[in-house]
Every structure is written in structure tokens, then in C-alpha cells.
């Protein structure tokens, strides 16, 4: 639920681990122009990989991570390219790259099942 300290918990994890913390709202990836959101995802992960070990925190992941084909209206191509890029970046963590990705949502029920597969966001704190 809103206001329960999800972002604060992610910051605390990074603080306790003593690693850099990269935080963004998923809504920052949502753009009108196709390809811009995916480019922003790529840039975030490039920066994180260069500072590994680190933690990447994506707040309100449901802004881009909703089930594909859920009829969100216009802009689906951009949103789908963005979520596909996020999935690609997360799949690129073969072995121990030192990048841990955390995300928060108030709507876990609407997330795309591909995000919740093993090796991606497969653990939930509720």
C-alpha cells in the first residue's frame, strides 16, 4: 500500500550493503515517442553495471510492467518496447554481475507474468 516505506526499505538495503543506489520511477520510462523509454532503461542499466556492485530500484514498476495486451490505450508500442528492454537487461545478468534490481508496486496483481519469472522479480516482500 502507499506510504508503507517501500522506497525507504530499498535505500536501507543499499546502505547496509554499502553499495551505490540507483533509483527511478518507472513513469520516467514512459514516453510518447517510441524507443525513448527503452533507451532510458538501457542507459540506467549501463550506468549501474559501470558502478557494480550496486542496487537499482524501480518505483511504481506497474507504470511499464502491466500485463501486455491489457488494453492501456495509445502508446502500447512504446510501453511494450520499454518492458521488453527491461526484461532483456535483467536476463543479461548471467553469473554474478553485482547488480541487484529491486522494484516496488502498489498493484502486484497487474504485473506482466514475464516480470515474475525465476531470475527476474521472483521474490516478493508484502
PDB file of C-alpha atoms in Angstrom:
ATOM      1  CA  UNK A   1       0.000   0.000   0.000  1.00  0.00           C
ATOM      2  CA  UNK A   2       1.098   3.623  -0.472  1.00  0.00           C
ATOM      3  CA  UNK A   3       3.179   5.190   2.278  1.00  0.00           C
ATOM      4  CA  UNK A   4       4.497   1.985   3.846  1.00  0.00           C
ATOM      5  CA  UNK A   5       8.189   2.657   3.261  1.00  0.00           C
ATOM      6  CA  UNK A   6       8.959   0.599   0.148  1.00  0.00           C
ATOM      7  CA  UNK A   7      11.469   3.134  -1.168  1.00  0.00           C
ATOM      8  CA  UNK A   8      12.994   3.621   2.268  1.00  0.00           C
ATOM      9  CA  UNK A   9      13.475  -0.155   2.597  1.00  0.00           C
ATOM     10  CA  UNK A  10      15.305  -0.295  -0.747  1.00  0.00           C
ATOM     11  CA  UNK A  11      17.584   2.596   0.299  1.00  0.00           C
ATOM     12  CA  UNK A  12      18.262   0.865   3.622  1.00  0.00           C
ATOM     13  CA  UNK A  13      19.275  -2.352   1.841  1.00  0.00           C
ATOM     14  CA  UNK A  14      21.790  -0.417  -0.270  1.00  0.00           C
ATOM     15  CA  UNK A  15      23.026   1.447   2.794  1.00  0.00           C
ATOM     16  CA  UNK A  16      23.539  -1.733   4.782  1.00  0.00           C
ATOM     17  CA  UNK A  17      25.307  -3.343   1.826  1.00  0.00           C
ATOM     18  CA  UNK A  18      27.463  -0.249   1.358  1.00  0.00           C
ATOM     19  CA  UNK A  19      26.821  -0.092  -2.382  1.00  0.00           C
ATOM     20  CA  UNK A  20      25.673   2.652  -4.772  1.00  0.00           C
ATOM     21  CA  UNK A  21      21.904   3.100  -5.073  1.00  0.00           C
ATOM     22  CA  UNK A  22      20.199   3.979  -8.353  1.00  0.00           C
ATOM     23  CA  UNK A  23      16.553   4.937  -8.030  1.00  0.00           C
ATOM     24  CA  UNK A  24      13.969   5.919 -10.613  1.00  0.00           C
ATOM     25  CA  UNK A  25      10.227   5.901 -11.054  1.00  0.00           C
ATOM     26  CA  UNK A  26       9.051   3.639 -13.858  1.00  0.00           C
ATOM     27  CA  UNK A  27       6.905   6.531 -15.071  1.00  0.00           C
ATOM     28  CA  UNK A  28      10.191   8.198 -16.131  1.00  0.00           C
ATOM     29  CA  UNK A  29      10.480   5.483 -18.793  1.00  0.00           C
ATOM     30  CA  UNK A  30       7.025   6.163 -20.240  1.00  0.00           C
ATOM     31  CA  UNK A  31       7.291   8.417 -23.271  1.00  0.00           C
ATOM     32  CA  UNK A  32       5.199   9.420 -26.238  1.00  0.00           C
ATOM     33  CA  UNK A  33       7.983   8.695 -28.721  1.00  0.00           C
ATOM     34  CA  UNK A  34       8.635   5.039 -29.477  1.00  0.00           C
ATOM     35  CA  UNK A  35      12.080   3.877 -28.374  1.00  0.00           C
ATOM     36  CA  UNK A  36      12.814   6.631 -25.846  1.00  0.00           C
ATOM     37  CA  UNK A  37      11.688   4.615 -22.808  1.00  0.00           C
ATOM     38  CA  UNK A  38      13.723   1.588 -23.884  1.00  0.00           C
ATOM     39  CA  UNK A  39      16.754   3.841 -24.345  1.00  0.00           C
ATOM     40  CA  UNK A  40      16.328   5.216 -20.813  1.00  0.00           C
ATOM     41  CA  UNK A  41      16.174   1.671 -19.416  1.00  0.00           C
ATOM     42  CA  UNK A  42      19.358   0.777 -21.307  1.00  0.00           C
ATOM     43  CA  UNK A  43      21.121   3.904 -20.007  1.00  0.00           C
ATOM     44  CA  UNK A  44      20.122   3.148 -16.399  1.00  0.00           C
ATOM     45  CA  UNK A  45      21.477  -0.396 -16.580  1.00  0.00           C
ATOM     46  CA  UNK A  46      24.673   0.709 -18.351  1.00  0.00           C
ATOM     47  CA  UNK A  47      25.312   3.180 -15.530  1.00  0.00           C
ATOM     48  CA  UNK A  48      24.535   0.531 -12.899  1.00  0.00           C
ATOM     49  CA  UNK A  49      26.857  -2.040 -14.483  1.00  0.00           C
ATOM     50  CA  UNK A  50      29.673   0.514 -14.516  1.00  0.00           C
ATOM     51  CA  UNK A  51      29.243   1.073 -10.745  1.00  0.00           C
ATOM     52  CA  UNK A  52      28.686  -2.579  -9.739  1.00  0.00           C
ATOM     53  CA  UNK A  53      28.194  -3.841  -7.156  1.00  0.00           C
ATOM     54  CA  UNK A  54      25.074  -1.721  -6.754  1.00  0.00           C
ATOM     55  CA  UNK A  55      21.312  -1.750  -6.307  1.00  0.00           C
ATOM     56  CA  UNK A  56      18.830  -0.485  -8.892  1.00  0.00           C
ATOM     57  CA  UNK A  57      15.413   0.424  -7.504  1.00  0.00           C
ATOM     58  CA  UNK A  58      12.446   0.931  -9.839  1.00  0.00           C
ATOM     59  CA  UNK A  59       9.462   2.506  -8.119  1.00  0.00           C
ATOM     60  CA  UNK A  60       5.911   2.065  -9.414  1.00  0.00           C
ATOM     61  CA  UNK A  61       7.006  -0.684 -11.812  1.00  0.00           C
ATOM     62  CA  UNK A  62       3.369  -1.179 -12.801  1.00  0.00           C
ATOM     63  CA  UNK A  63       3.676   2.028 -14.897  1.00  0.00           C
ATOM     64  CA  UNK A  64       5.573  -0.009 -17.520  1.00  0.00           C
ATOM     65  CA  UNK A  65       5.205  -3.549 -16.208  1.00  0.00           C
ATOM     66  CA  UNK A  66       1.494  -4.133 -16.687  1.00  0.00           C
ATOM     67  CA  UNK A  67       0.392  -7.330 -18.365  1.00  0.00           C
ATOM     68  CA  UNK A  68       0.959  -6.876 -22.089  1.00  0.00           C
ATOM     69  CA  UNK A  69      -2.190  -6.751 -24.153  1.00  0.00           C
ATOM     70  CA  UNK A  70      -4.116  -5.261 -21.224  1.00  0.00           C
ATOM     71  CA  UNK A  71      -5.659  -2.507 -23.332  1.00  0.00           C
ATOM     72  CA  UNK A  72      -3.889   0.505 -21.869  1.00  0.00           C
ATOM     73  CA  UNK A  73      -4.916   2.666 -24.819  1.00  0.00           C
ATOM     74  CA  UNK A  74      -2.471   4.583 -27.011  1.00  0.00           C
ATOM     75  CA  UNK A  75       1.243   4.196 -26.557  1.00  0.00           C
ATOM     76  CA  UNK A  76       1.273   0.418 -26.169  1.00  0.00           C
ATOM     77  CA  UNK A  77       4.132   0.048 -28.661  1.00  0.00           C
ATOM     78  CA  UNK A  78       6.317   2.337 -26.551  1.00  0.00           C
ATOM     79  CA  UNK A  79       5.339   0.650 -23.282  1.00  0.00           C
ATOM     80  CA  UNK A  80       5.917  -2.821 -24.735  1.00  0.00           C
ATOM     81  CA  UNK A  81       9.341  -1.834 -26.098  1.00  0.00           C
ATOM     82  CA  UNK A  82      10.206  -0.441 -22.676  1.00  0.00           C
ATOM     83  CA  UNK A  83       9.162  -3.571 -20.759  1.00  0.00           C
ATOM     84  CA  UNK A  84      10.913  -5.755 -23.348  1.00  0.00           C
ATOM     85  CA  UNK A  85      14.122  -3.767 -22.818  1.00  0.00           C
ATOM     86  CA  UNK A  86      13.775  -4.129 -19.041  1.00  0.00           C
ATOM     87  CA  UNK A  87      13.342  -7.897 -19.409  1.00  0.00           C
ATOM     88  CA  UNK A  88      16.350  -8.067 -21.746  1.00  0.00           C
ATOM     89  CA  UNK A  89      18.543  -6.141 -19.303  1.00  0.00           C
ATOM     90  CA  UNK A  90      17.514  -8.398 -16.428  1.00  0.00           C
ATOM     91  CA  UNK A  91      18.170 -11.520 -18.491  1.00  0.00           C
ATOM     92  CA  UNK A  92      21.674 -10.203 -19.164  1.00  0.00           C
ATOM     93  CA  UNK A  93      22.668 -10.772 -15.536  1.00  0.00           C
ATOM     94  CA  UNK A  94      24.313 -14.125 -16.149  1.00  0.00           C
ATOM     95  CA  UNK A  95      26.500 -15.113 -13.265  1.00  0.00           C
ATOM     96  CA  UNK A  96      27.184 -12.526 -10.619  1.00  0.00           C
ATOM     97  CA  UNK A  97      27.272  -9.110 -12.279  1.00  0.00           C
ATOM     98  CA  UNK A  98      26.911  -7.333  -8.963  1.00  0.00           C
ATOM     99  CA  UNK A  99      23.710  -5.542  -9.978  1.00  0.00           C
ATOM    100  CA  UNK A 100      20.657  -6.271  -7.852  1.00  0.00           C
ATOM    101  CA  UNK A 101      17.304  -4.991  -9.079  1.00  0.00           C
ATOM    102  CA  UNK A 102      14.518  -4.156  -6.641  1.00  0.00           C
ATOM    103  CA  UNK A 103      11.115  -2.784  -7.587  1.00  0.00           C
ATOM    104  CA  UNK A 104       8.009  -1.556  -5.839  1.00  0.00           C
ATOM    105  CA  UNK A 105       4.368  -1.504  -6.825  1.00  0.00           C
ATOM    106  CA  UNK A 106       1.017  -0.904  -5.226  1.00  0.00           C
ATOM    107  CA  UNK A 107      -0.560  -3.193  -7.846  1.00  0.00           C
ATOM    108  CA  UNK A 108       1.239  -6.561  -7.990  1.00  0.00           C
ATOM    109  CA  UNK A 109      -1.916  -8.072  -9.471  1.00  0.00           C
ATOM    110  CA  UNK A 110      -1.471  -6.220 -12.796  1.00  0.00           C
ATOM    111  CA  UNK A 111       2.204  -7.056 -13.419  1.00  0.00           C
ATOM    112  CA  UNK A 112       3.201  -8.941 -16.540  1.00  0.00           C
ATOM    113  CA  UNK A 113       3.913 -12.579 -15.698  1.00  0.00           C
ATOM    114  CA  UNK A 114       7.244 -12.329 -17.553  1.00  0.00           C
ATOM    115  CA  UNK A 115       8.487  -9.943 -14.837  1.00  0.00           C
ATOM    116  CA  UNK A 116       7.751 -12.503 -12.130  1.00  0.00           C
ATOM    117  CA  UNK A 117       9.578 -15.462 -13.659  1.00  0.00           C
ATOM    118  CA  UNK A 118      12.581 -17.008 -11.866  1.00  0.00           C
ATOM    119  CA  UNK A 119      15.680 -14.895 -12.289  1.00  0.00           C
ATOM    120  CA  UNK A 120      13.719 -11.675 -12.568  1.00  0.00           C
ATOM    121  CA  UNK A 121      11.391 -10.403  -9.815  1.00  0.00           C
ATOM    122  CA  UNK A 122      10.832 -13.848  -8.344  1.00  0.00           C
ATOM    123  CA  UNK A 123      10.743 -12.837  -4.677  1.00  0.00           C
ATOM    124  CA  UNK A 124       8.071 -10.640  -3.162  1.00  0.00           C
ATOM    125  CA  UNK A 125       8.009  -8.789   0.142  1.00  0.00           C
ATOM    126  CA  UNK A 126       4.462  -7.922   1.128  1.00  0.00           C
TER     127      UNK A 126
END
